[in-house]
Amino acid sequence: MYNLLKGKRGIIFGALDPKSIAWKVAQRAHEEGATFVLTNAPIAMRMGTINELAEITGSQVIPADATSMEDLENLVDKSIEILDGKIDFVLHSIGMSVNVRKGNHYTESDYDFTHKGFDISALSFHRVMNVLYKKKAMSEWGSIVALTYMAAQRVFPDYNDMADNKAYLESIARSFGYFFGRDYKVRVNTISQSPTMTTAGRGVKGFDGFITYAEKMSPLGNATALECADYTITMFSDLTKKVTLQNLFHDGGFSNMGVSTAVMSEFTDEK
């Protein structure tokens, strides 16, 4: 390892199980010398195995509903107390669509479900940064990262209203990131990851087929969850101190491709 995060303190949202990117970020942050607090919604904690991760990484777990300002304020206050200092890095890895879970087509959305998904998946990022900003909880040159997906810019029909949530999430990163950079020298970015077979990803219709398509389209192939964790660690480190307000594609080149020979061969007689 490289000790990229030696002495740094953080908060990691959204580690559900070993398949999740946040779980792997926590493992890698621990390996690189960081100390951190793990957090997730109480219901998600009952579904996952976050206490196992806490034991592996020597971390404490603080339950928090990311749609509750009271919970987030308590999370930040306790994190600073437990870690004995301001926060150097934050990972927002939170996303949920009730419409997807219920099988509702995008054109037949239940708007109460839409609002709930938007609140959890996107507005929560604004709330998290709002609390950190007002409490002056971030260290100078700290780093805040949220995970996103390219459906925020392009049409992926079965990604449903999560595409709208991710578009808003990326906008929040830019808008709030300006104030965080100007006032506290804190950088805010989003990472747009390849389709990844996480627990959440499995809930998207046709996901297996799309992963195969993305693999054939990307010149470097799909980025794995562990590779995304490695990239996230670099964004938390001092090596990227002047990178902010960016949506960073970590997708093996997929985002810049029009078509690949591997995909074209599926539509021609030449194999």
Coordinates of C-alpha atoms in Angstrom, one line a residue:
M1 CA 0.0 0.0 0.0
Y2 CA 1.0 3.7 -0.4
N3 CA -0.2 5.3 2.9
L4 CA -2.2 7.8 0.8
L5 CA -4.6 8.5 3.6
K6 CA -2.3 8.2 6.6
G7 CA -3.7 10.3 9.4
K8 CA -6.9 11.3 7.5
R9 CA -10.4 11.0 9.0
G10 CA -13.6 10.3 7.1
I11 CA -17.2 9.4 6.9
I12 CA -18.4 6.7 4.6
F13 CA -22.1 6.4 3.7
G14 CA -23.7 3.4 2.1
A15 CA -21.6 0.3 2.8
L16 CA -24.2 -2.4 2.7
D17 CA -22.4 -5.7 1.9
P18 CA -19.1 -6.8 0.3
K19 CA -20.5 -6.2 -3.2
S20 CA -21.0 -2.5 -2.6
I21 CA -18.5 0.0 -3.8
A22 CA -18.7 1.9 -0.4
W23 CA -17.6 -1.4 1.3
K24 CA -14.5 -1.6 -0.9
V25 CA -13.7 2.1 -0.4
A26 CA -13.8 1.5 3.4
Q27 CA -11.4 -1.5 3.1
R28 CA -9.0 0.4 0.9
A29 CA -9.2 3.6 3.1
H30 CA -8.3 1.4 6.0
E31 CA -5.4 -0.1 4.1
E32 CA -4.2 3.3 3.2
G33 CA -4.0 4.5 6.8
A34 CA -7.3 6.3 7.3
T35 CA -9.7 6.2 10.3
F36 CA -13.4 6.7 9.6
V37 CA -17.0 6.3 10.7
L38 CA -19.4 4.1 8.8
T39 CA -23.0 5.1 8.4
N40 CA -26.2 3.9 6.8
A41 CA -29.9 4.2 7.3
P42 CA -31.2 2.0 10.1
I43 CA -33.3 -0.1 7.7
A44 CA -30.3 -0.7 5.4
M45 CA -28.1 -1.7 8.4
R46 CA -30.6 -4.4 9.2
M47 CA -30.4 -5.7 5.7
G48 CA -26.6 -5.6 5.4
T49 CA -23.6 -6.7 7.3
I50 CA -22.0 -3.3 8.2
N51 CA -20.9 -4.4 11.7
E52 CA -18.7 -7.0 10.1
L53 CA -17.0 -4.3 8.0
A54 CA -16.6 -2.1 11.2
E55 CA -14.8 -5.0 12.9
I56 CA -12.5 -5.5 9.9
T57 CA -11.6 -1.8 9.7
G58 CA -11.6 -0.9 13.4
S59 CA -14.4 1.6 12.7
Q60 CA -17.5 2.7 14.6
V61 CA -21.0 2.6 13.1
I62 CA -23.4 5.5 13.5
P63 CA -26.9 4.9 12.1
A64 CA -28.2 7.9 10.3
D65 CA -31.2 8.6 7.9
A66 CA -29.7 10.8 5.2
T67 CA -33.0 12.5 4.7
S68 CA -33.0 13.7 8.4
M69 CA -31.1 16.9 9.2
E70 CA -31.2 15.9 12.9
D71 CA -29.6 12.5 12.2
L72 CA -27.0 14.1 10.0
E73 CA -26.1 16.7 12.6
N74 CA -25.7 14.0 15.2
L75 CA -23.6 12.0 12.8
V76 CA -21.2 14.8 12.1
D77 CA -20.9 15.8 15.8
K78 CA -20.2 12.2 16.9
S79 CA -17.8 11.6 14.0
I80 CA -15.7 14.6 15.0
E81 CA -15.7 13.4 18.6
I82 CA -14.9 9.8 17.8
L83 CA -12.2 10.7 15.2
D84 CA -10.8 13.5 17.4
G85 CA -10.7 16.1 14.7
K86 CA -12.3 17.5 11.6
I87 CA -13.3 15.4 8.6
D88 CA -10.9 15.0 5.7
F89 CA -13.0 12.9 3.3
V90 CA -16.7 11.9 2.8
L91 CA -18.1 9.3 0.5
H92 CA -21.8 9.6 -0.5
S93 CA -22.9 6.2 -1.9
I94 CA -26.6 6.4 -1.4
G95 CA -29.3 5.6 -4.0
M96 CA -32.8 4.1 -4.1
S97 CA -35.7 4.1 -6.5
V98 CA -39.0 2.9 -5.2
N99 CA -40.4 3.0 -8.8
V100 CA -37.6 0.6 -9.9
R101 CA -38.3 -1.7 -6.9
K102 CA -42.0 -1.8 -7.7
G103 CA -41.5 -2.3 -11.4
N104 CA -43.1 0.9 -12.4
H105 CA -42.3 2.0 -16.0
Y106 CA -40.8 5.5 -16.3
T107 CA -43.9 6.8 -18.1
E108 CA -46.1 5.4 -15.3
S109 CA -44.2 6.7 -12.3
D110 CA -45.8 6.9 -8.9
Y111 CA -44.9 10.5 -8.0
D112 CA -44.9 9.8 -4.2
F113 CA -42.3 7.1 -5.0
T114 CA -40.4 9.5 -7.3
H115 CA -40.2 12.1 -4.5
K116 CA -39.0 9.6 -2.0
G117 CA -36.3 8.3 -4.3
F118 CA -35.2 11.8 -5.2
D119 CA -35.0 12.7 -1.5
I120 CA -32.8 9.7 -0.6
S121 CA -30.7 9.5 -3.8
A122 CA -30.0 13.2 -4.5
L123 CA -31.3 15.7 -2.0
S124 CA -29.5 13.8 0.8
F125 CA -26.2 14.9 -0.8
H126 CA -27.2 18.5 -0.4
R127 CA -28.2 17.9 3.2
V128 CA -24.9 16.1 4.0
M129 CA -22.9 19.0 2.6
N130 CA -25.2 21.6 4.3
V131 CA -24.5 20.1 7.7
L132 CA -20.7 19.8 7.0
Y133 CA -20.6 23.4 5.7
K134 CA -22.5 25.0 8.5
K135 CA -20.6 23.2 11.2
K136 CA -17.3 24.0 9.5
A137 CA -16.6 20.2 9.9
M138 CA -14.3 19.7 7.0
S139 CA -10.5 20.1 7.1
E140 CA -8.9 22.5 4.6
W141 CA -8.2 20.6 1.3
G142 CA -10.7 17.9 2.3
S143 CA -12.5 15.9 -0.3
I144 CA -16.2 15.0 -0.8
V145 CA -17.1 12.4 -3.4
A146 CA -20.5 11.1 -4.5
L147 CA -21.0 8.1 -6.8
T148 CA -23.1 8.6 -9.9
Y149 CA -23.8 7.1 -13.3
M150 CA -23.8 8.2 -16.9
A151 CA -27.5 7.9 -17.2
A152 CA -27.5 11.5 -15.8
Q153 CA -26.3 12.6 -19.3
R154 CA -27.6 9.9 -21.7
V155 CA -30.7 7.8 -22.0
F156 CA -30.7 4.3 -20.4
P157 CA -34.4 3.5 -20.4
D158 CA -34.5 0.9 -17.7
Y159 CA -32.5 3.1 -15.3
N160 CA -35.8 4.8 -14.8
D161 CA -36.0 7.8 -12.4
M162 CA -32.6 7.1 -11.0
A163 CA -31.3 8.9 -14.0
D164 CA -33.1 12.1 -12.9
N165 CA -31.8 11.7 -9.4
K166 CA -28.2 11.3 -10.6
A167 CA -28.5 14.4 -12.8
Y168 CA -29.6 16.4 -9.8
L169 CA -26.8 14.9 -7.7
E170 CA -24.2 16.0 -10.1
S171 CA -25.6 19.5 -10.2
I172 CA -25.5 19.7 -6.4
A173 CA -21.8 18.7 -6.5
R174 CA -21.0 21.6 -8.8
S175 CA -23.1 24.2 -7.1
F176 CA -22.3 23.4 -3.5
G177 CA -18.7 22.5 -4.5
Y178 CA -18.2 26.2 -5.5
F179 CA -19.0 27.4 -2.1
F180 CA -17.1 24.7 -0.3
G181 CA -14.0 25.5 -2.4
R182 CA -14.3 29.2 -2.1
D183 CA -14.9 29.3 1.6
Y184 CA -13.1 26.3 3.0
K185 CA -10.7 25.0 0.3
V186 CA -12.7 21.7 0.2
R187 CA -13.2 19.9 -3.1
V188 CA -16.4 18.2 -4.3
N189 CA -16.6 15.7 -7.2
T190 CA -18.7 12.9 -8.5
I191 CA -17.4 9.6 -9.9
S192 CA -19.4 8.1 -12.8
Q193 CA -18.7 4.4 -12.5
S194 CA -19.1 1.6 -15.0
P195 CA -22.2 -0.6 -14.5
T196 CA -21.3 -2.7 -11.5
M197 CA -22.9 -5.8 -10.1
T198 CA -23.7 -4.4 -6.7
T199 CA -26.8 -5.3 -4.7
A200 CA -28.5 -2.1 -6.0
G201 CA -27.4 -2.7 -9.6
R202 CA -29.0 -6.1 -9.6
G203 CA -32.4 -4.4 -9.1
V204 CA -32.2 -2.7 -12.5
K205 CA -34.1 -4.5 -15.3
G206 CA -31.8 -6.0 -18.0
F207 CA -28.6 -5.2 -15.9
D208 CA -26.8 -8.4 -16.8
G209 CA -27.2 -7.7 -20.6
F210 CA -26.1 -4.1 -20.2
I211 CA -22.9 -5.1 -18.3
T212 CA -22.0 -7.3 -21.2
Y213 CA -22.7 -4.5 -23.7
A214 CA -20.6 -2.0 -21.8
E215 CA -17.8 -4.5 -21.6
K216 CA -17.7 -4.9 -25.4
M217 CA -18.0 -1.1 -25.9
S218 CA -15.3 0.0 -23.5
P219 CA -11.7 -0.2 -24.8
L220 CA -10.4 -1.0 -21.3
G221 CA -13.5 -3.0 -20.3
N222 CA -15.7 -2.3 -17.3
A223 CA -14.2 -0.9 -14.2
T224 CA -14.8 -3.2 -11.2
A225 CA -16.0 -2.1 -7.7
L226 CA -12.5 -2.5 -6.3
E227 CA -11.0 -0.4 -9.1
C228 CA -13.6 2.3 -8.4
A229 CA -12.5 2.2 -4.7
D230 CA -8.9 2.7 -5.7
Y231 CA -9.9 5.7 -7.8
T232 CA -12.0 7.1 -5.0
I233 CA -9.0 6.8 -2.6
T234 CA -6.9 9.0 -5.0
M235 CA -9.7 11.6 -4.9
F236 CA -9.5 11.5 -1.1
S237 CA -5.7 11.9 -1.1
D238 CA -3.5 15.0 -1.3
L239 CA -2.6 14.0 -4.9
T240 CA -5.8 15.6 -6.2
K241 CA -6.0 18.8 -4.2
K242 CA -7.0 21.0 -7.2
V243 CA -9.6 18.7 -8.7
T244 CA -13.1 20.0 -7.9
L245 CA -16.6 20.5 -9.5
Q246 CA -15.9 17.6 -11.8
N247 CA -17.9 14.6 -12.9
L248 CA -15.1 12.0 -13.4
F249 CA -15.8 9.1 -15.7
H250 CA -14.4 5.8 -14.4
D251 CA -15.7 3.5 -17.0
G252 CA -13.0 2.0 -19.2
G253 CA -13.6 4.7 -21.9
F254 CA -17.3 3.8 -22.4
S255 CA -18.4 7.5 -22.0
N256 CA -16.4 8.6 -25.1
M257 CA -17.3 5.7 -27.4
G258 CA -19.7 5.9 -30.3
V259 CA -19.4 2.2 -31.3
S260 CA -16.8 -0.5 -31.0
T261 CA -15.8 -3.3 -33.4
A262 CA -16.9 -5.8 -30.9
V263 CA -20.4 -4.3 -30.8
M264 CA -20.5 -3.8 -34.6
S265 CA -19.7 -7.5 -35.1
E266 CA -23.0 -8.4 -33.5
F267 CA -24.8 -6.6 -36.4
T268 CA -22.7 -7.7 -39.4
D269 CA -21.7 -11.0 -41.0
E270 CA -18.0 -10.4 -40.1
K271 CA -17.1 -12.1 -36.8

